[in-house]
Amino acid sequence: MGRAVRFVVALTLGLGLLTWIGHLTLTHTTRRWFERDIELRARLAVASARRSLVRHWAAGEEGGLPDVLADITRDERVMGTAACDLDGHLRAATPGFRDAFTCPRILSRLAAQGVALDAPADWSLTVDLRGGPVHLYGVELPEFSPRGFVVVVHDLSFLSRREATTRNQLLLAFFVLALAAAGITVVAARLAWRGWQDDLRRALRGDGSRQFQPLVRDVRELVARLSQERDADARGGEWSPERLRGVLTQHLHGERVVIVANREPYIHEKTPEGGVRVVHPASGLVTAIEPVMRACSGVWVAHGSGSADRETVDARDRVKVPPGEESYVLRRVWLTETEEAGYYYGFSNEGLWPLCHVADTRPEFRDEDWEQYRKVNQRFADAVCDEVDSDDPIVLVQDYHFALAPAMIRARLPRATIITFWHIPWPNPERFGICPWREELIEGLLGSSIMGFHTQQHCNNFLDAVDAFVESRIDREHNAVVQRSRRTLVRPYPISIEWPVHWLDGLPSPAQCAADVRRELGLAPDALLGVGIDRLDYTKGIEERLAAVDMALERHPELRGRYTFIQLAAPSRTRIPRYQELNDRVEALARKVNERWSEGAYRPVVLLRSHHEPPAVFRYFRAANLCYVSSLHDGMNLVAKEFVAARNDERGVLVLSQFTGAARELTEALVVNPYDLSEASEAMAAALRMPEAEQAERMRAMRSLVAHFNVYRWAGRMLVDAAQLRSRERLSGRLTRVGTRAKELLP
Ligand code: ADQ
């Protein structure tokens, strides 16, 4: 018993020490977060009231200024707000301010801290009062006449209260934990000892428990297998092409995969000189899947859309790629003008694309487009069936162009493992329900063994749509749909990019890229650069982005003449009127912003409306001080992850729309609502003045996330799930055959 008491005391002390260290770290980090949070709130509150402040400034107390200040004070933690002249006169204030401060006191504090007020700017101070610490955020707008500032006072005493509560709760949790752990350990040790003694005694007596031995062995094996699976991710180290190949060899006996996607990874185009060049398309799907195919080998079935595509294939419409490396086969399918117009431009991109994205564009559904969509899905499904080399192949169906293909492939290859990945959002059932062929689309997709989406939300929306529109049983516990005794698993697999990105090989350093880009665009050597890189698509929020640049320049005069935003926009789906209109609107907006702020050689927006090959794209990522991804709705968005991958110097700030799948993972970005121009423009300004240490801290965290959750992991997890499904199906097939045989033999 004495030994047990000593053990409990030691365990308690150890846990206590750990808890205390944890508490100190937590306190430090949370305090920094809260202070930053408060400063940001104050900045946003003043920014939103900017127009009213300027309007009422001159009239002071007599005009509407007290009301504007009262509005800013609505946040429960704001103690008070005031407007002061630079000579120390109070123009207006809320009661909370008058109780604690005067304008001259603030001015003398600023002077003591060495804050010069020789030009309009903002500043912040933390001051200790008798009631506890307070935070002052002040801002002088250039329009204020006479000169002066608005100051927002935040009460920080809640921090100490919050810290005290956290500390008490932690200590309590520690005591309960320590007691429970100690109790369980002592009891378990005693039981195990007693059980082992009994076993030993029985064995010595010779009445052994052999009937339990197989069971014990089974349980041991099961536990080992489960823990093996759980630890597999950790033990296998980082996901890489080698590890992905290992998954194929180990779990799928080296079977090759057949991928079907509309876009091909390598397009052969005729050049004006009569030669042929290879183009890498601007497509998130290609960015993600191509490295996976290079690692796995197999066949990629896609639409041959290049002007020199027919000249570069063999008699079976196949060509080995990547050029010079030839690690897998690209099988091209040819489409007529009518097929492409109906299936690709019509049903896929005027129907399904706007249906699935909340971006205020009406989907258009036409019978003749649907007819082509069905026909082309069948042609691709047939091409897949031509390419497989067994009756139970692994087929990866990609994206909304092929919602019908899974069931069509299943009809010809009932034992195939079909993994379908939907690269765009899946809308809620009300919205999905407006598609006239909603049942057919869902039935088509349920031909899949696994249906993958970027997020759990998209999985839930899909399950809700299945529930609403087709006959089936939904197994919510296992996220699966059962139909005619076939099961489709519905799973989130957040997509990513290769790591490291091979396009970075041989690129100059970020500093060199920045110097080169500034020189090429005729910008000043110290110009601040923002970058946006997209297909020219209305879901990407390019208009909102340029409008936010405009507002940042309006609100932050110090950025005028210094900040230039470079927008690379690859033409996309140009035959669709909605895309042509977008093109015209983006051009007009860039012109307008440039007319407003250009001065001498300076222009704030550089619009490069063309396709750029990946090394050029990565050069811009490396050159930029910030990258703004402003999608109005986006399944994942790989541009955000590419920017992070490009910055091995741990510099640069990502400003990211909250409506992207990526915002759920890259939480160290400045996450904004792209419709809120005020918030987005302030985030851009904050990014441009962010201290290097903070940039590095945020970038490091995001880089480690993308490195770990890379595209090999995305593909590996899907293939491991597919392998488990295959072994379960094989086992249940064997059991059914045994059952049938037994029935035949029974009289
Ligand atoms: P996309 O809508 O194509 O992908 P995204 O994920 O951002 O969008 O990928 C775009 C790709 O094209 C990136 O690799 C980018 O570098 C490249 N690109 C963009 N503009 C370019 C330009 N001007 N020149 C050259 N290259 C350019 C869809 C979904 C996304 C999802 C992906 C992958 O809409 O939500 O992340 O599939 O699943």
PDB file of C-alpha atoms in Angstrom, residues 290-545:
ATOM      1  CA  GLU A 290      -1.648  14.901 -62.120  1.00  0.00           C
ATOM      2  CA  PRO A 291       0.972  14.276 -59.375  1.00  0.00           C
ATOM      3  CA  VAL A 292      -1.153  11.357 -58.161  1.00  0.00           C
ATOM      4  CA  MET A 293      -1.124   9.784 -61.623  1.00  0.00           C
ATOM      5  CA  ARG A 294       2.622  10.313 -61.915  1.00  0.00           C
ATOM      6  CA  ALA A 295       2.968   8.385 -58.649  1.00  0.00           C
ATOM      7  CA  CYS A 296       0.469   5.597 -59.410  1.00  0.00           C
ATOM      8  CA  SER A 297       0.706   5.184 -63.215  1.00  0.00           C
ATOM      9  CA  GLY A 298      -2.363   3.852 -65.034  1.00  0.00           C
ATOM     10  CA  VAL A 299      -4.642   5.537 -67.561  1.00  0.00           C
ATOM     11  CA  TRP A 300      -6.210   9.030 -67.648  1.00  0.00           C
ATOM     12  CA  VAL A 301      -9.249   9.192 -69.942  1.00  0.00           C
ATOM     13  CA  ALA A 302     -10.034  12.788 -71.024  1.00  0.00           C
ATOM     14  CA  HIS A 303     -11.445  14.961 -73.777  1.00  0.00           C
ATOM     15  CA  GLY A 304      -8.807  15.635 -76.451  1.00  0.00           C
ATOM     16  CA  SER A 305      -9.284  19.379 -76.818  1.00  0.00           C
ATOM     17  CA  GLY A 306      -5.943  20.604 -78.251  1.00  0.00           C
ATOM     18  CA  SER A 307      -5.482  21.584 -81.882  1.00  0.00           C
ATOM     19  CA  ALA A 308      -2.582  19.108 -82.235  1.00  0.00           C
ATOM     20  CA  ASP A 309      -4.012  16.378 -79.989  1.00  0.00           C
ATOM     21  CA  ARG A 310      -4.999  14.050 -82.845  1.00  0.00           C
ATOM     22  CA  GLU A 311      -1.535  14.217 -84.377  1.00  0.00           C
ATOM     23  CA  THR A 312       0.173  13.117 -81.176  1.00  0.00           C
ATOM     24  CA  VAL A 313      -1.815   9.944 -80.291  1.00  0.00           C
ATOM     25  CA  ASP A 314      -1.318   6.354 -81.490  1.00  0.00           C
ATOM     26  CA  ALA A 315      -3.886   4.246 -83.348  1.00  0.00           C
ATOM     27  CA  ARG A 316      -5.789   3.639 -80.064  1.00  0.00           C
ATOM     28  CA  ASP A 317      -5.958   7.379 -79.279  1.00  0.00           C
ATOM     29  CA  ARG A 318      -3.315   7.057 -76.572  1.00  0.00           C
ATOM     30  CA  VAL A 319      -0.180   9.018 -75.757  1.00  0.00           C
ATOM     31  CA  LYS A 320       2.322   8.458 -72.959  1.00  0.00           C
ATOM     32  CA  VAL A 321       2.805  11.405 -70.592  1.00  0.00           C
ATOM     33  CA  PRO A 322       4.325  13.508 -69.009  1.00  0.00           C
ATOM     34  CA  PRO A 323       6.394  14.354 -72.086  1.00  0.00           C
ATOM     35  CA  GLY A 324       9.902  13.023 -71.531  1.00  0.00           C
ATOM     36  CA  GLU A 325       8.913  11.084 -68.411  1.00  0.00           C
ATOM     37  CA  GLU A 326       6.112   8.840 -69.749  1.00  0.00           C
ATOM     38  CA  SER A 327       4.894   7.402 -66.470  1.00  0.00           C
ATOM     39  CA  TYR A 328       1.224   6.943 -67.411  1.00  0.00           C
ATOM     40  CA  VAL A 329      -1.105   6.819 -70.416  1.00  0.00           C
ATOM     41  CA  LEU A 330      -3.411   9.601 -71.575  1.00  0.00           C
ATOM     42  CA  ARG A 331      -6.370   8.206 -73.557  1.00  0.00           C
ATOM     43  CA  ARG A 332      -8.142  10.904 -75.539  1.00  0.00           C
ATOM     44  CA  VAL A 333     -11.851  10.885 -76.355  1.00  0.00           C
ATOM     45  CA  TRP A 334     -12.954  13.059 -79.271  1.00  0.00           C
ATOM     46  CA  LEU A 335     -16.117  15.132 -79.135  1.00  0.00           C
ATOM     47  CA  THR A 336     -18.037  16.782 -81.954  1.00  0.00           C
ATOM     48  CA  GLU A 337     -18.877  20.505 -81.786  1.00  0.00           C
ATOM     49  CA  THR A 338     -22.484  19.643 -80.905  1.00  0.00           C
ATOM     50  CA  GLU A 339     -21.448  17.242 -78.152  1.00  0.00           C
ATOM     51  CA  GLU A 340     -19.026  19.749 -76.626  1.00  0.00           C
ATOM     52  CA  ALA A 341     -21.577  22.568 -76.828  1.00  0.00           C
ATOM     53  CA  GLY A 342     -24.315  20.527 -75.129  1.00  0.00           C
ATOM     54  CA  TYR A 343     -22.354  18.431 -72.614  1.00  0.00           C
ATOM     55  CA  TYR A 344     -19.526  20.797 -71.610  1.00  0.00           C
ATOM     56  CA  TYR A 345     -20.641  24.382 -72.194  1.00  0.00           C
ATOM     57  CA  GLY A 346     -24.361  23.719 -71.804  1.00  0.00           C
ATOM     58  CA  PHE A 347     -25.328  21.181 -69.146  1.00  0.00           C
ATOM     59  CA  SER A 348     -22.037  21.121 -67.177  1.00  0.00           C
ATOM     60  CA  ASN A 349     -21.146  24.807 -67.151  1.00  0.00           C
ATOM     61  CA  GLU A 350     -24.410  26.690 -67.674  1.00  0.00           C
ATOM     62  CA  GLY A 351     -26.414  24.177 -65.636  1.00  0.00           C
ATOM     63  CA  LEU A 352     -24.512  22.269 -62.941  1.00  0.00           C
ATOM     64  CA  TRP A 353     -21.730  24.820 -62.241  1.00  0.00           C
ATOM     65  CA  PRO A 354     -24.077  27.703 -61.262  1.00  0.00           C
ATOM     66  CA  LEU A 355     -26.445  25.195 -59.609  1.00  0.00           C
ATOM     67  CA  CYS A 356     -23.719  24.117 -57.183  1.00  0.00           C
ATOM     68  CA  HIS A 357     -22.175  27.548 -56.490  1.00  0.00           C
ATOM     69  CA  VAL A 358     -23.966  30.225 -54.525  1.00  0.00           C
ATOM     70  CA  ALA A 359     -22.830  33.170 -56.674  1.00  0.00           C
ATOM     71  CA  ASP A 360     -26.083  34.708 -57.898  1.00  0.00           C
ATOM     72  CA  THR A 361     -26.020  33.191 -61.364  1.00  0.00           C
ATOM     73  CA  ARG A 362     -29.113  31.336 -62.535  1.00  0.00           C
ATOM     74  CA  PRO A 363     -28.526  27.828 -63.838  1.00  0.00           C
ATOM     75  CA  GLU A 364     -29.898  27.150 -67.325  1.00  0.00           C
ATOM     76  CA  PHE A 365     -31.214  23.727 -68.198  1.00  0.00           C
ATOM     77  CA  ARG A 366     -32.052  22.711 -71.770  1.00  0.00           C
ATOM     78  CA  ASP A 367     -33.323  19.335 -73.013  1.00  0.00           C
ATOM     79  CA  GLU A 368     -30.821  19.190 -75.865  1.00  0.00           C
ATOM     80  CA  ASP A 369     -27.891  19.834 -73.456  1.00  0.00           C
ATOM     81  CA  TRP A 370     -29.080  17.036 -71.191  1.00  0.00           C
ATOM     82  CA  GLU A 371     -29.299  14.702 -74.195  1.00  0.00           C
ATOM     83  CA  GLN A 372     -25.649  15.433 -75.075  1.00  0.00           C
ATOM     84  CA  TYR A 373     -24.578  15.124 -71.434  1.00  0.00           C
ATOM     85  CA  ARG A 374     -26.083  11.617 -71.263  1.00  0.00           C
ATOM     86  CA  LYS A 375     -24.559  10.601 -74.580  1.00  0.00           C
ATOM     87  CA  VAL A 376     -21.076  11.885 -73.730  1.00  0.00           C
ATOM     88  CA  ASN A 377     -21.153  10.280 -70.266  1.00  0.00           C
ATOM     89  CA  GLN A 378     -21.877   6.958 -71.990  1.00  0.00           C
ATOM     90  CA  ARG A 379     -18.982   7.488 -74.422  1.00  0.00           C
ATOM     91  CA  PHE A 380     -16.542   8.165 -71.583  1.00  0.00           C
ATOM     92  CA  ALA A 381     -17.902   5.215 -69.560  1.00  0.00           C
ATOM     93  CA  ASP A 382     -17.310   2.974 -72.604  1.00  0.00           C
ATOM     94  CA  ALA A 383     -13.788   4.346 -73.000  1.00  0.00           C
ATOM     95  CA  VAL A 384     -13.081   3.509 -69.336  1.00  0.00           C
ATOM     96  CA  CYS A 385     -14.374  -0.038 -69.812  1.00  0.00           C
ATOM     97  CA  ASP A 386     -12.051  -0.419 -72.853  1.00  0.00           C
ATOM     98  CA  GLU A 387      -9.060   0.604 -70.753  1.00  0.00           C
ATOM     99  CA  VAL A 388      -9.490  -1.691 -67.720  1.00  0.00           C
ATOM    100  CA  ASP A 389      -7.548  -4.947 -67.483  1.00  0.00           C
ATOM    101  CA  SER A 390      -9.715  -6.900 -65.019  1.00  0.00           C
ATOM    102  CA  ASP A 391     -13.387  -7.318 -64.143  1.00  0.00           C
ATOM    103  CA  ASP A 392     -12.915  -5.543 -60.788  1.00  0.00           C
ATOM    104  CA  PRO A 393     -10.798  -2.506 -61.665  1.00  0.00           C
ATOM    105  CA  ILE A 394     -10.319   0.656 -59.597  1.00  0.00           C
ATOM    106  CA  VAL A 395     -11.864   3.603 -61.413  1.00  0.00           C
ATOM    107  CA  LEU A 396     -11.637   7.220 -60.257  1.00  0.00           C
ATOM    108  CA  VAL A 397     -14.417   9.390 -61.731  1.00  0.00           C
ATOM    109  CA  GLN A 398     -13.729  13.116 -61.506  1.00  0.00           C
ATOM    110  CA  ASP A 399     -16.195  15.940 -61.108  1.00  0.00           C
ATOM    111  CA  TYR A 400     -19.566  17.221 -62.187  1.00  0.00           C
ATOM    112  CA  HIS A 401     -19.029  16.505 -65.878  1.00  0.00           C
ATOM    113  CA  PHE A 402     -19.577  12.795 -65.192  1.00  0.00           C
ATOM    114  CA  ALA A 403     -22.469  12.387 -62.759  1.00  0.00           C
ATOM    115  CA  LEU A 404     -23.999   9.618 -64.882  1.00  0.00           C
ATOM    116  CA  ALA A 405     -20.795   7.703 -65.652  1.00  0.00           C
ATOM    117  CA  PRO A 406     -20.529   5.758 -62.333  1.00  0.00           C
ATOM    118  CA  ALA A 407     -23.829   3.900 -62.885  1.00  0.00           C
ATOM    119  CA  MET A 408     -22.964   3.365 -66.572  1.00  0.00           C
ATOM    120  CA  ILE A 409     -19.586   1.833 -65.649  1.00  0.00           C
ATOM    121  CA  ARG A 410     -21.228  -0.252 -62.916  1.00  0.00           C
ATOM    122  CA  ALA A 411     -23.719  -1.643 -65.459  1.00  0.00           C
ATOM    123  CA  ARG A 412     -20.826  -3.048 -67.529  1.00  0.00           C
ATOM    124  CA  LEU A 413     -18.453  -3.868 -64.652  1.00  0.00           C
ATOM    125  CA  PRO A 414     -20.575  -4.782 -61.601  1.00  0.00           C
ATOM    126  CA  ARG A 415     -17.502  -5.675 -59.504  1.00  0.00           C
ATOM    127  CA  ALA A 416     -15.568  -2.463 -60.174  1.00  0.00           C
ATOM    128  CA  THR A 417     -14.502  -0.222 -57.278  1.00  0.00           C
ATOM    129  CA  ILE A 418     -15.635   3.218 -58.407  1.00  0.00           C
ATOM    130  CA  ILE A 419     -14.489   6.268 -56.449  1.00  0.00           C
ATOM    131  CA  THR A 420     -16.187   9.470 -57.564  1.00  0.00           C
ATOM    132  CA  PHE A 421     -14.857  12.833 -56.420  1.00  0.00           C
ATOM    133  CA  TRP A 422     -17.022  15.947 -56.715  1.00  0.00           C
ATOM    134  CA  HIS A 423     -14.614  18.909 -56.888  1.00  0.00           C
ATOM    135  CA  ILE A 424     -17.199  21.675 -56.421  1.00  0.00           C
ATOM    136  CA  PRO A 425     -19.672  22.324 -53.586  1.00  0.00           C
ATOM    137  CA  TRP A 426     -22.869  20.252 -53.342  1.00  0.00           C
ATOM    138  CA  PRO A 427     -25.828  22.581 -52.667  1.00  0.00           C
ATOM    139  CA  ASN A 428     -28.655  22.088 -50.193  1.00  0.00           C
ATOM    140  CA  PRO A 429     -31.655  20.005 -51.364  1.00  0.00           C
ATOM    141  CA  GLU A 430     -33.869  23.051 -52.054  1.00  0.00           C
ATOM    142  CA  ARG A 431     -31.368  24.398 -54.529  1.00  0.00           C
ATOM    143  CA  PHE A 432     -30.386  21.032 -56.000  1.00  0.00           C
ATOM    144  CA  GLY A 433     -34.093  20.297 -56.423  1.00  0.00           C
ATOM    145  CA  ILE A 434     -34.461  22.921 -59.157  1.00  0.00           C
ATOM    146  CA  CYS A 435     -32.547  20.680 -61.577  1.00  0.00           C
ATOM    147  CA  PRO A 436     -35.090  18.917 -63.790  1.00  0.00           C
ATOM    148  CA  TRP A 437     -32.905  15.766 -63.851  1.00  0.00           C
ATOM    149  CA  ARG A 438     -32.074  15.647 -60.151  1.00  0.00           C
ATOM    150  CA  GLU A 439     -33.146  11.992 -59.697  1.00  0.00           C
ATOM    151  CA  GLU A 440     -31.129  10.806 -62.715  1.00  0.00           C
ATOM    152  CA  LEU A 441     -28.007  12.634 -61.484  1.00  0.00           C
ATOM    153  CA  ILE A 442     -28.229  11.106 -58.006  1.00  0.00           C
ATOM    154  CA  GLU A 443     -28.953   7.606 -59.374  1.00  0.00           C
ATOM    155  CA  GLY A 444     -25.918   7.987 -61.641  1.00  0.00           C
ATOM    156  CA  LEU A 445     -23.652   8.956 -58.746  1.00  0.00           C
ATOM    157  CA  LEU A 446     -24.937   6.118 -56.571  1.00  0.00           C
ATOM    158  CA  GLY A 447     -23.252   3.743 -59.010  1.00  0.00           C
ATOM    159  CA  SER A 448     -20.072   4.717 -57.098  1.00  0.00           C
ATOM    160  CA  SER A 449     -18.574   2.662 -54.284  1.00  0.00           C
ATOM    161  CA  ILE A 450     -17.319   5.856 -52.622  1.00  0.00           C
ATOM    162  CA  MET A 451     -18.576   9.411 -53.183  1.00  0.00           C
ATOM    163  CA  GLY A 452     -16.024  11.996 -52.076  1.00  0.00           C
ATOM    164  CA  PHE A 453     -16.441  15.705 -51.361  1.00  0.00           C
ATOM    165  CA  HIS A 454     -14.104  18.353 -49.936  1.00  0.00           C
ATOM    166  CA  THR A 455     -16.072  18.950 -46.722  1.00  0.00           C
ATOM    167  CA  GLN A 456     -18.480  17.199 -44.357  1.00  0.00           C
ATOM    168  CA  GLN A 457     -21.009  19.938 -45.147  1.00  0.00           C
ATOM    169  CA  HIS A 458     -21.053  18.914 -48.819  1.00  0.00           C
ATOM    170  CA  CYS A 459     -21.445  15.253 -47.753  1.00  0.00           C
ATOM    171  CA  ASN A 460     -24.411  16.198 -45.563  1.00  0.00           C
ATOM    172  CA  ASN A 461     -26.018  18.171 -48.385  1.00  0.00           C
ATOM    173  CA  PHE A 462     -25.582  15.178 -50.703  1.00  0.00           C
ATOM    174  CA  LEU A 463     -27.133  12.761 -48.187  1.00  0.00           C
ATOM    175  CA  ASP A 464     -30.038  15.193 -47.713  1.00  0.00           C
ATOM    176  CA  ALA A 465     -30.575  15.347 -51.479  1.00  0.00           C
ATOM    177  CA  VAL A 466     -30.530  11.527 -51.714  1.00  0.00           C
ATOM    178  CA  ASP A 467     -33.031  11.416 -48.868  1.00  0.00           C
ATOM    179  CA  ALA A 468     -35.283  13.949 -50.564  1.00  0.00           C
ATOM    180  CA  PHE A 469     -35.271  12.652 -54.128  1.00  0.00           C
ATOM    181  CA  VAL A 470     -34.582   8.896 -54.444  1.00  0.00           C
ATOM    182  CA  GLU A 471     -35.714   5.615 -52.899  1.00  0.00           C
ATOM    183  CA  SER A 472     -32.904   4.398 -50.668  1.00  0.00           C
ATOM    184  CA  ARG A 473     -31.871   3.770 -47.094  1.00  0.00           C
ATOM    185  CA  ILE A 474     -29.496   6.274 -45.520  1.00  0.00           C
ATOM    186  CA  ASP A 475     -27.132   4.869 -42.941  1.00  0.00           C
ATOM    187  CA  ARG A 476     -26.289   8.119 -41.127  1.00  0.00           C
ATOM    188  CA  GLU A 477     -24.091   6.367 -38.601  1.00  0.00           C
ATOM    189  CA  HIS A 478     -21.689   5.174 -41.290  1.00  0.00           C
ATOM    190  CA  ASN A 479     -22.369   7.969 -43.785  1.00  0.00           C
ATOM    191  CA  ALA A 480     -23.571   5.586 -46.458  1.00  0.00           C
ATOM    192  CA  VAL A 481     -26.465   5.131 -48.859  1.00  0.00           C
ATOM    193  CA  VAL A 482     -27.868   1.645 -49.407  1.00  0.00           C
ATOM    194  CA  GLN A 483     -29.818   0.993 -52.572  1.00  0.00           C
ATOM    195  CA  ARG A 484     -30.793  -2.413 -53.972  1.00  0.00           C
ATOM    196  CA  SER A 485     -28.418  -3.933 -51.385  1.00  0.00           C
ATOM    197  CA  ARG A 486     -25.508  -1.904 -52.818  1.00  0.00           C
ATOM    198  CA  ARG A 487     -23.758   0.526 -50.542  1.00  0.00           C
ATOM    199  CA  THR A 488     -22.177   3.879 -51.452  1.00  0.00           C
ATOM    200  CA  LEU A 489     -19.944   5.418 -48.792  1.00  0.00           C
ATOM    201  CA  VAL A 490     -20.090   9.220 -48.623  1.00  0.00           C
ATOM    202  CA  ARG A 491     -16.870  10.701 -47.252  1.00  0.00           C
ATOM    203  CA  PRO A 492     -15.029  14.041 -46.956  1.00  0.00           C
ATOM    204  CA  TYR A 493     -11.535  14.043 -48.502  1.00  0.00           C
ATOM    205  CA  PRO A 494     -10.189  17.627 -48.518  1.00  0.00           C
ATOM    206  CA  ILE A 495      -8.070  17.910 -51.667  1.00  0.00           C
ATOM    207  CA  SER A 496      -4.624  19.456 -51.742  1.00  0.00           C
ATOM    208  CA  ILE A 497      -1.489  19.928 -53.825  1.00  0.00           C
ATOM    209  CA  GLU A 498       1.749  17.997 -54.287  1.00  0.00           C
ATOM    210  CA  TRP A 499       4.419  18.684 -51.670  1.00  0.00           C
ATOM    211  CA  PRO A 500       7.000  19.892 -52.445  1.00  0.00           C
ATOM    212  CA  VAL A 501       5.709  21.533 -55.622  1.00  0.00           C
ATOM    213  CA  HIS A 502       8.011  20.455 -58.471  1.00  0.00           C
ATOM    214  CA  TRP A 503       7.386  23.699 -60.369  1.00  0.00           C
ATOM    215  CA  LEU A 504       9.478  25.521 -57.740  1.00  0.00           C
ATOM    216  CA  ASP A 505      12.631  23.691 -58.826  1.00  0.00           C
ATOM    217  CA  GLY A 506      15.048  26.188 -60.314  1.00  0.00           C
ATOM    218  CA  LEU A 507      12.943  29.288 -59.581  1.00  0.00           C
ATOM    219  CA  PRO A 508      14.870  32.299 -58.221  1.00  0.00           C
ATOM    220  CA  SER A 509      14.534  33.277 -54.542  1.00  0.00           C
ATOM    221  CA  PRO A 510      11.378  35.179 -53.508  1.00  0.00           C
ATOM    222  CA  ALA A 511      13.381  38.416 -53.168  1.00  0.00           C
ATOM    223  CA  GLN A 512      14.766  37.966 -56.679  1.00  0.00           C
ATOM    224  CA  CYS A 513      11.272  37.170 -58.066  1.00  0.00           C
ATOM    225  CA  ALA A 514       9.941  40.366 -56.437  1.00  0.00           C
ATOM    226  CA  ALA A 515      12.761  42.474 -57.908  1.00  0.00           C
ATOM    227  CA  ASP A 516      12.243  40.922 -61.376  1.00  0.00           C
ATOM    228  CA  VAL A 517       8.456  41.368 -61.367  1.00  0.00           C
ATOM    229  CA  ARG A 518       8.714  45.008 -60.224  1.00  0.00           C
ATOM    230  CA  ARG A 519      11.248  45.745 -62.950  1.00  0.00           C
ATOM    231  CA  GLU A 520       9.221  44.005 -65.698  1.00  0.00           C
ATOM    232  CA  LEU A 521       6.047  45.871 -64.756  1.00  0.00           C
ATOM    233  CA  GLY A 522       7.857  49.205 -64.449  1.00  0.00           C
ATOM    234  CA  LEU A 523       7.103  49.525 -60.708  1.00  0.00           C
ATOM    235  CA  ALA A 524       9.215  51.225 -58.050  1.00  0.00           C
ATOM    236  CA  PRO A 525      11.863  48.977 -56.400  1.00  0.00           C
ATOM    237  CA  ASP A 526      10.018  49.239 -53.057  1.00  0.00           C
ATOM    238  CA  ALA A 527       6.512  48.740 -54.515  1.00  0.00           C
ATOM    239  CA  LEU A 528       4.162  46.608 -52.389  1.00  0.00           C
ATOM    240  CA  LEU A 529       2.681  43.762 -54.447  1.00  0.00           C
ATOM    241  CA  GLY A 530      -0.637  41.981 -54.111  1.00  0.00           C
ATOM    242  CA  VAL A 531      -1.503  39.059 -56.355  1.00  0.00           C
ATOM    243  CA  GLY A 532      -4.669  37.247 -57.472  1.00  0.00           C
ATOM    244  CA  ILE A 533      -4.525  34.198 -59.740  1.00  0.00           C
ATOM    245  CA  ASP A 534      -7.637  32.595 -61.175  1.00  0.00           C
ATOM    246  CA  ARG A 535      -9.524  31.300 -64.117  1.00  0.00           C
ATOM    247  CA  LEU A 536     -11.734  34.192 -65.219  1.00  0.00           C
ATOM    248  CA  ASP A 537     -14.833  32.863 -63.471  1.00  0.00           C
ATOM    249  CA  TYR A 538     -17.668  34.688 -61.711  1.00  0.00           C
ATOM    250  CA  THR A 539     -17.382  32.424 -58.656  1.00  0.00           C
ATOM    251  CA  LYS A 540     -13.849  33.676 -57.943  1.00  0.00           C
ATOM    252  CA  GLY A 541     -14.982  37.174 -56.860  1.00  0.00           C
ATOM    253  CA  ILE A 542     -12.518  39.065 -59.089  1.00  0.00           C
ATOM    254  CA  GLU A 543     -14.773  42.144 -59.268  1.00  0.00           C
ATOM    255  CA  GLU A 544     -15.132  42.218 -55.479  1.00  0.00           C
ATOM    256  CA  ARG A 545     -11.331  41.897 -55.212  1.00  0.00           C
TER     257      ARG A 545
END
